[in-house]
Every structure is written in C-alpha cells, then in structure tokens.
CSV table of N, CA and C in Angstrom, one decimal:
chain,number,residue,atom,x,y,z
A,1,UNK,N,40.7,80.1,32.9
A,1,UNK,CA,41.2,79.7,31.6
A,1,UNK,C,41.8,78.3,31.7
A,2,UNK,N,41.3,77.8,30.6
A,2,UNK,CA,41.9,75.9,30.6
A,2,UNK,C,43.6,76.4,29.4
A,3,UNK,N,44.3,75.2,30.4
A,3,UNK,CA,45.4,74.6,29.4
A,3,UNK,C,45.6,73.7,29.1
A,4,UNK,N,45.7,73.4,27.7
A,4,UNK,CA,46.0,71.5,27.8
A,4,UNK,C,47.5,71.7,27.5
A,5,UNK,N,47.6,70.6,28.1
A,5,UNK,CA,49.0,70.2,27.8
A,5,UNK,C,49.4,68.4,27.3
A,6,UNK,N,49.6,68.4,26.1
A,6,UNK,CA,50.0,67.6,25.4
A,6,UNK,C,51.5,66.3,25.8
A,7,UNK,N,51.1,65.0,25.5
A,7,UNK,CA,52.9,64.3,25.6
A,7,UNK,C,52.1,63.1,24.8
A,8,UNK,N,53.1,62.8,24.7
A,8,UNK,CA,53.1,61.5,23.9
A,8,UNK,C,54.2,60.9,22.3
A,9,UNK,N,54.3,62.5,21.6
A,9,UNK,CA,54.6,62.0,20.4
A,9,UNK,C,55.7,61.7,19.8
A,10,UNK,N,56.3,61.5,18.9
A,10,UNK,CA,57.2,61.3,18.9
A,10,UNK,C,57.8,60.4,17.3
A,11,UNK,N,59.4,59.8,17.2
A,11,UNK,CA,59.0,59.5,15.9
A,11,UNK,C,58.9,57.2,15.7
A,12,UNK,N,58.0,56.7,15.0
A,12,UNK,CA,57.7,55.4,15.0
A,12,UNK,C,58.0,54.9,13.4
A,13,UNK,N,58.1,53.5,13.6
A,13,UNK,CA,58.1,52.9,12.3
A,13,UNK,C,56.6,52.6,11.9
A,14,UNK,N,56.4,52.5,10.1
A,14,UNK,CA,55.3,51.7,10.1
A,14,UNK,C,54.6,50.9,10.3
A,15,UNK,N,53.3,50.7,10.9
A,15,UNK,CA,53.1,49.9,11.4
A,15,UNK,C,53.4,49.4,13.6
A,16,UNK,N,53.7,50.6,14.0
A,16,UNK,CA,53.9,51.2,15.1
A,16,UNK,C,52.8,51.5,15.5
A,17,UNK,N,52.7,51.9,17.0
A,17,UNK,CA,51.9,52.5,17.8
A,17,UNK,C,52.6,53.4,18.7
A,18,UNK,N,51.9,54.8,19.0
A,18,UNK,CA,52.2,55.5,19.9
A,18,UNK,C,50.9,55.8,20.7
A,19,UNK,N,50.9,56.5,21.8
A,19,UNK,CA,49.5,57.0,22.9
A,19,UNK,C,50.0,58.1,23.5
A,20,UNK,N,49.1,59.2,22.4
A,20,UNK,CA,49.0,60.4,22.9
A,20,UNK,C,48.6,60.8,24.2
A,21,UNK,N,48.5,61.8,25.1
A,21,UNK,CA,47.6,62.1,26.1
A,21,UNK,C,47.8,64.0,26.6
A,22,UNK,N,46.6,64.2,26.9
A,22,UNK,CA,46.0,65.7,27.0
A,22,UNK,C,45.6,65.9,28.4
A,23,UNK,N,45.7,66.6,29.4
A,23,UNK,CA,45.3,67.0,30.3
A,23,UNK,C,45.2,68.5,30.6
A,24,UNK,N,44.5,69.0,31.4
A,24,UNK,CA,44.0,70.6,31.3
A,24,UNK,C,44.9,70.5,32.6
A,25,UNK,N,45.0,72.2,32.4
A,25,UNK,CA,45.6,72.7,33.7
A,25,UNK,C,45.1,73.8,34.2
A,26,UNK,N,44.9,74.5,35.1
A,26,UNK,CA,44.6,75.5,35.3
A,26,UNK,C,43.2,75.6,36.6
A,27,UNK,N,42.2,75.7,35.9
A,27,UNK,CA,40.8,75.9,36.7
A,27,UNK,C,39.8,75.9,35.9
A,28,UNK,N,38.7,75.7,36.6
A,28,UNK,CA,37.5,75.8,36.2
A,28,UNK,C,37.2,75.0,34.4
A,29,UNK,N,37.6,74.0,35.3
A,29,UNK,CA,37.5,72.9,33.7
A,29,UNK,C,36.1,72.8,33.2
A,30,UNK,N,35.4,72.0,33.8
A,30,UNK,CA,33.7,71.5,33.9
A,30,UNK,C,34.0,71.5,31.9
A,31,UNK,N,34.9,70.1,31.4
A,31,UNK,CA,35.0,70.2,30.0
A,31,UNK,C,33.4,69.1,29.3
A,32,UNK,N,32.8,69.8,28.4
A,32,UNK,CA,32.4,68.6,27.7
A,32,UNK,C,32.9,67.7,27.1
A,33,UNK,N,33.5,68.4,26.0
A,33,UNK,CA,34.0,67.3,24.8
A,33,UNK,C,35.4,67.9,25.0
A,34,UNK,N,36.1,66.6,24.6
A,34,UNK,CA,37.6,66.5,24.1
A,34,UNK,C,37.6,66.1,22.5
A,35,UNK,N,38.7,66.6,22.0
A,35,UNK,CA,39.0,65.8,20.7
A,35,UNK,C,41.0,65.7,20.6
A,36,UNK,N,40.8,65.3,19.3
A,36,UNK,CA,42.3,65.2,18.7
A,36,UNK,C,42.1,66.1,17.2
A,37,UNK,N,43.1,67.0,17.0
A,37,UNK,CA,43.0,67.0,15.4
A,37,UNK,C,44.9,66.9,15.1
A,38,UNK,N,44.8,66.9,13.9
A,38,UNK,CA,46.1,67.0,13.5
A,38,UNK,C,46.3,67.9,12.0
A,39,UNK,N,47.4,68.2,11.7
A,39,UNK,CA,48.0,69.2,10.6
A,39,UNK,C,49.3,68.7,9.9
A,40,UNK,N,49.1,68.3,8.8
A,40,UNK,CA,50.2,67.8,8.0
A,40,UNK,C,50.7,69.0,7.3
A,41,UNK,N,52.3,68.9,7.1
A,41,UNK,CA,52.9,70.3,6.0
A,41,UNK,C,52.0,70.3,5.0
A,42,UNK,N,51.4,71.2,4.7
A,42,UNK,CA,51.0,71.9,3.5
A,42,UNK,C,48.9,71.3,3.4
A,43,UNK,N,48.6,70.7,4.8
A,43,UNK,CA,47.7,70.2,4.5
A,43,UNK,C,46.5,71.6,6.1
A,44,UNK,N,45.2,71.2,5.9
A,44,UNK,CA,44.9,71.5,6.7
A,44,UNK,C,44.3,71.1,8.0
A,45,UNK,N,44.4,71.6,8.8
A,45,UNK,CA,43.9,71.1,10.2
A,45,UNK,C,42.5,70.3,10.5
A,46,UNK,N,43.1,68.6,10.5
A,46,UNK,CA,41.6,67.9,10.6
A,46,UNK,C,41.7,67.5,12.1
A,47,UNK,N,39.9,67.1,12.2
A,47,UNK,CA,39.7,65.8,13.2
A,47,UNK,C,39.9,65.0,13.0
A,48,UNK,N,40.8,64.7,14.1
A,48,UNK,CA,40.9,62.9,14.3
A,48,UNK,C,39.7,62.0,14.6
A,49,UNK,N,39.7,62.8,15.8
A,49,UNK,CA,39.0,61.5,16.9
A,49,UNK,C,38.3,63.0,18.0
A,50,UNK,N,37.0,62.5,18.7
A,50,UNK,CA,36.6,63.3,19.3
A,50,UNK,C,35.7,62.6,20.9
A,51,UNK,N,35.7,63.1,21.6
A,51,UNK,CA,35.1,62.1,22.7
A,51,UNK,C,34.1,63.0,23.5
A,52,UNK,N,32.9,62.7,24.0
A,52,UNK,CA,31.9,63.6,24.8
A,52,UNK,C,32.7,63.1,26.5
A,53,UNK,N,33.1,64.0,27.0
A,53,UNK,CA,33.2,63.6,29.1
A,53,UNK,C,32.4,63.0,29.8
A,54,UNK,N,31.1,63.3,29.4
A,54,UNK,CA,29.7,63.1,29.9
A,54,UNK,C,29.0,62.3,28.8
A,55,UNK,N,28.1,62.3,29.4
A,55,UNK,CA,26.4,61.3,28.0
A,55,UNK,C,27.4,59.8,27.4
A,56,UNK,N,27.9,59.1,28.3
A,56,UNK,CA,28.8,57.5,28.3
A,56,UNK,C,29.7,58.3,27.6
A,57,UNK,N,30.4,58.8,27.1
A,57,UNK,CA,31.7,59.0,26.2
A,57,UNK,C,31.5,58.5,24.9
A,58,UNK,N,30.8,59.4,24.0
A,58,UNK,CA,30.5,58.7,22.8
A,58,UNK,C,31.5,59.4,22.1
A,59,UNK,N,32.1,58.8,21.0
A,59,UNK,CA,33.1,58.9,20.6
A,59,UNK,C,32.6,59.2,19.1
A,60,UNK,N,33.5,59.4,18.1
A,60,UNK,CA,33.7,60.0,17.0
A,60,UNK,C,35.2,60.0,16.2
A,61,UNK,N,35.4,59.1,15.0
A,61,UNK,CA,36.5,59.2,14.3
A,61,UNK,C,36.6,59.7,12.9
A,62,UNK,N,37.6,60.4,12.6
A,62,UNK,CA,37.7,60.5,11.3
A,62,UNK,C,38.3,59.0,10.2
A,63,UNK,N,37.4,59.0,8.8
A,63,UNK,CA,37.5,57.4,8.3
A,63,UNK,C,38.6,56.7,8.4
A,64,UNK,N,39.6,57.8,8.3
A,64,UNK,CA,41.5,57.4,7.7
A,64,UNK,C,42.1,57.2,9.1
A,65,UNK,N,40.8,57.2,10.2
A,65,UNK,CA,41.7,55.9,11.4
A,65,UNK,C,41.1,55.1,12.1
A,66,UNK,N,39.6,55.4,11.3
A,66,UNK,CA,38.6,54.1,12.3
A,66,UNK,C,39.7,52.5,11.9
A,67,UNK,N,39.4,52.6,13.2
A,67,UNK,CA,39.9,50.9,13.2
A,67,UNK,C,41.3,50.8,13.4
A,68,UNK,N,42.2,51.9,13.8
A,68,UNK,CA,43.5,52.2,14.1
A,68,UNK,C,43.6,52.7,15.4
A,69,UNK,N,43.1,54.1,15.2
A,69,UNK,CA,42.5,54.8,16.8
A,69,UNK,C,42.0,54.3,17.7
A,70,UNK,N,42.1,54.8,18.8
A,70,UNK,CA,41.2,54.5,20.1
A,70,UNK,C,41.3,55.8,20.8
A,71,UNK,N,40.2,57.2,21.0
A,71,UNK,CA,40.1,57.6,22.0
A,71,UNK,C,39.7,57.3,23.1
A,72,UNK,N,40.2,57.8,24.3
A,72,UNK,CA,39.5,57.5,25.7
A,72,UNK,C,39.4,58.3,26.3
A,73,UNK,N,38.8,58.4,27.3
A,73,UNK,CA,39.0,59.4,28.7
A,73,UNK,C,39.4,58.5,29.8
A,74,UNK,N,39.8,59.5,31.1
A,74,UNK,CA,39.9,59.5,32.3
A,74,UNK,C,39.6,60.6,33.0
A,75,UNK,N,37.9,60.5,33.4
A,75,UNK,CA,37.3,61.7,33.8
A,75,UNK,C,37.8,62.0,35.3
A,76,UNK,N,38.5,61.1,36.0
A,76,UNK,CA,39.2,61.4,37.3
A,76,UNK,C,39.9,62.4,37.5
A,77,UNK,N,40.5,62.1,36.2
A,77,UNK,CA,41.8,63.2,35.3
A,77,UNK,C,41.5,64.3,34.6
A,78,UNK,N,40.2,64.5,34.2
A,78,UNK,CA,40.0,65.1,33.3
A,78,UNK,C,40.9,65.0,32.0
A,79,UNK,N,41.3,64.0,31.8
A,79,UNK,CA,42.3,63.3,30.8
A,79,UNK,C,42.1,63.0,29.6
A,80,UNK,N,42.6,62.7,28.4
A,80,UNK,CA,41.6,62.1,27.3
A,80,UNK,C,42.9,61.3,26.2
A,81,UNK,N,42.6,60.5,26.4
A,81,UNK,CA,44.1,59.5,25.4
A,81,UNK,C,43.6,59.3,24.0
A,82,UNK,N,44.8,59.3,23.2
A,82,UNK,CA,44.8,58.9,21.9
A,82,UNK,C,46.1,57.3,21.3
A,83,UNK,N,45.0,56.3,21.5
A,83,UNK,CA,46.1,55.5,21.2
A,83,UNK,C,46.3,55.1,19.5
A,84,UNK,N,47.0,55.2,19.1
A,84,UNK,CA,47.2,55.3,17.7
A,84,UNK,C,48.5,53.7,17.5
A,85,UNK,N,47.3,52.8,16.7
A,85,UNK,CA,47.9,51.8,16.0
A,85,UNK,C,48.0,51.8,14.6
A,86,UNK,N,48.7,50.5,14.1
A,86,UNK,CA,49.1,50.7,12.5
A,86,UNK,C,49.6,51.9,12.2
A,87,UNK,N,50.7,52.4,12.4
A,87,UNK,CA,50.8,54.1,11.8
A,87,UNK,C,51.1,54.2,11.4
A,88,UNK,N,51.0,54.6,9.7
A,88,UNK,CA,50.9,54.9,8.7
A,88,UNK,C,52.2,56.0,8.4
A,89,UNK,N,53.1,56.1,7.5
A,89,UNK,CA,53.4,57.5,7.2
A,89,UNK,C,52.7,58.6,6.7
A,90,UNK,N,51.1,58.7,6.3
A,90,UNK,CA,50.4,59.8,6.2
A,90,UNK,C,49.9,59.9,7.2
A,91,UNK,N,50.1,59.0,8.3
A,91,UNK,CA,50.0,60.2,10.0
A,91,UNK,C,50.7,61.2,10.4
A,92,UNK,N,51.8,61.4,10.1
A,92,UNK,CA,52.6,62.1,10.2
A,92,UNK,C,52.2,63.4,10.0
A,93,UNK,N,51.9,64.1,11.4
A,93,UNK,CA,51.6,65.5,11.8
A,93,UNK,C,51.9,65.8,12.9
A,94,UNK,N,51.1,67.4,13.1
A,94,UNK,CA,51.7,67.9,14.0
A,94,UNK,C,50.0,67.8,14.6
A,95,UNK,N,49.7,66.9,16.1
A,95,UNK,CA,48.4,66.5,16.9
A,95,UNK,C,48.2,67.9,17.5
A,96,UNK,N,47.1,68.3,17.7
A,96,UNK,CA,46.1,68.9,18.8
A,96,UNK,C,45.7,68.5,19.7
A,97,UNK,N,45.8,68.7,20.9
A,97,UNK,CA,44.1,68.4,21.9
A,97,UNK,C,43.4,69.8,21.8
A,98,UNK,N,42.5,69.2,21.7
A,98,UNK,CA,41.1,70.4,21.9
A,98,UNK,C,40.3,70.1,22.5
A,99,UNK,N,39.5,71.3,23.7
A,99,UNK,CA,38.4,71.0,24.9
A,99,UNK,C,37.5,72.1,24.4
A,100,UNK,N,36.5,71.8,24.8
A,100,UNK,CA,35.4,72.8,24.9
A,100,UNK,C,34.6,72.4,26.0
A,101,UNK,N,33.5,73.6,26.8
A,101,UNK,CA,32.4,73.5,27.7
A,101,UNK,C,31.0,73.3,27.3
A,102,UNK,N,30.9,73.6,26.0
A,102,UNK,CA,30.0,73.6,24.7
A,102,UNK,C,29.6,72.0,24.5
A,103,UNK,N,28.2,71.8,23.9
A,103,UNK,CA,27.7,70.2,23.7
A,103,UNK,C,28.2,69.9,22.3
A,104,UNK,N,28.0,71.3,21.3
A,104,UNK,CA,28.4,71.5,20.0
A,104,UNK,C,29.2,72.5,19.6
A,105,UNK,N,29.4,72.5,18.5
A,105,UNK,CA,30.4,73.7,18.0
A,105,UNK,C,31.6,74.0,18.0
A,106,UNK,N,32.7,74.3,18.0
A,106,UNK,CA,34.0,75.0,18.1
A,106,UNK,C,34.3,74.8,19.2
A,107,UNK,N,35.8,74.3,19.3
A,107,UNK,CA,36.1,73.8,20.3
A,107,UNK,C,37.0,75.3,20.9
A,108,UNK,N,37.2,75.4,22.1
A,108,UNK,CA,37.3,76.7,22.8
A,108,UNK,C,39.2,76.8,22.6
A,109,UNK,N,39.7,75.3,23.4
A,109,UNK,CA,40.4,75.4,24.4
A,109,UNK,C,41.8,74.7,23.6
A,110,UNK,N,42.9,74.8,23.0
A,110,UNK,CA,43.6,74.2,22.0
A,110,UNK,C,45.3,74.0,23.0
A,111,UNK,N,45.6,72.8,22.9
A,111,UNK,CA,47.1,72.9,23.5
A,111,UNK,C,48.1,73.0,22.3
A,112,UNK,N,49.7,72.6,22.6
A,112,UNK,CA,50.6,73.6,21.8
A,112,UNK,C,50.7,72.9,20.6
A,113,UNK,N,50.4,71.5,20.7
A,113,UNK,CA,51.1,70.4,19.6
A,113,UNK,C,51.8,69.6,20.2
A,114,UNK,N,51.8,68.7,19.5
A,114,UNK,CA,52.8,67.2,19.6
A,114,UNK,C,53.4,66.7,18.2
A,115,UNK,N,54.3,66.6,17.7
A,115,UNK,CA,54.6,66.0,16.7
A,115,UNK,C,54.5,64.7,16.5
A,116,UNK,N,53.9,64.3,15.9
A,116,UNK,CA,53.9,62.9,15.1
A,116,UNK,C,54.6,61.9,13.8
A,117,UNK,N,55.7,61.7,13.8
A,117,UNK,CA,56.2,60.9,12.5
A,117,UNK,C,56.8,59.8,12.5
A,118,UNK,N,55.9,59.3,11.2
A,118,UNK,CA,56.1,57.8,11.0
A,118,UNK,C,56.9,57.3,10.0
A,119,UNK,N,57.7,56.7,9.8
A,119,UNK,CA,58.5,56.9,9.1
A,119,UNK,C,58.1,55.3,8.5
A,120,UNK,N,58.7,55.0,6.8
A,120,UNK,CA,58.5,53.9,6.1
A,120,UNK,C,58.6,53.0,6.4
C-alpha cells in the first residue's frame, strides 16, 4: 500500500507563491503518474496539474493555472512538487496529491490534504 504524504501549505498574500510537495511512503511504489487536485468550500474536487514519472514527465495543467504552476518530479524521491505562483484568492483550497501505477484512468493512491489560502 502507497502513502502520500503532503507539506507545503499554508496561508499567502496575493500575488504570493507557495511549493507544495508529495512523497509516498510505505512500499512497492513503481508510481506512474502523480497529480495535484484541489477542493474549494462548496466547490468540487478539480485537477490541477498532473505529471507522468516515466515517458520524459509530460505534464498536464488545468487553464486557471497554466502559466502560474509548475509541476515537477524527483524520481530519486519518488517526489513530485507543486510550485504555485501569482496566487490568487480563488486558489484557495484544500490540495491533494494523487498517485497511480495505471498509464490512464483514476488515480489509486490520495494523501490527507494541505490547505491552501490566499488571502486579498
């Protein structure tokens, strides 16, 4: 069984940056894909940002942060960062990491949360 475990978040001004980061724990990782999602009060649970381990690390963003975001990896670590610039106060959520062993589909493996808020 994978664990991720989550740090990073916390609360910033507009226009701030914070850098998430996700690492598994446990065993028998062999992860494909990492992502990020997040969950605002009363909203539902989106993708942020999503990253392949393998095949160069092709990456994937949702619109409302291309050009803000930066996922990465550290496959040494089995690690996967979220650095989050310009931040908005409609960032303001509660972050996921999510792993899977899968090329596609549903991600398996979900850590606890991190809070995110940005304030005006």
């Amino acid at each position: 069984q994978v664990q991720l475990v989550e740090s990073g978040g916390g609360l910033v001004q507009a226009g701030g940056s914070l850098r998430l980061s996700c690492a598994p724990s446990g065993s028998g990782f062999n992860i494909n894909r990492m992502g990020w999602y997040r969950q605002a009060p009363g909203k539902q649970r989106e993708l942020v940002a999503a990253i392949r381990m393998r095949s160069g690390g092709i990456t994937g963003y949702a619109d409302s942060v291309k050009d803000r975001f930066t996922i990465s990896r550290d496959n040494a670590k089995n690690t996967v960062y979220l650095q989050m610039n310009s931040l908005k106060p409609e960032d303001t959520a509660v972050y996921y990491c999510a792993a899977t062993r899968t090329s596609y589909g549903p991600y398996d493996f979900w850590g606890q949360g991190t809070q995110v808020t940005v304030s005006p």
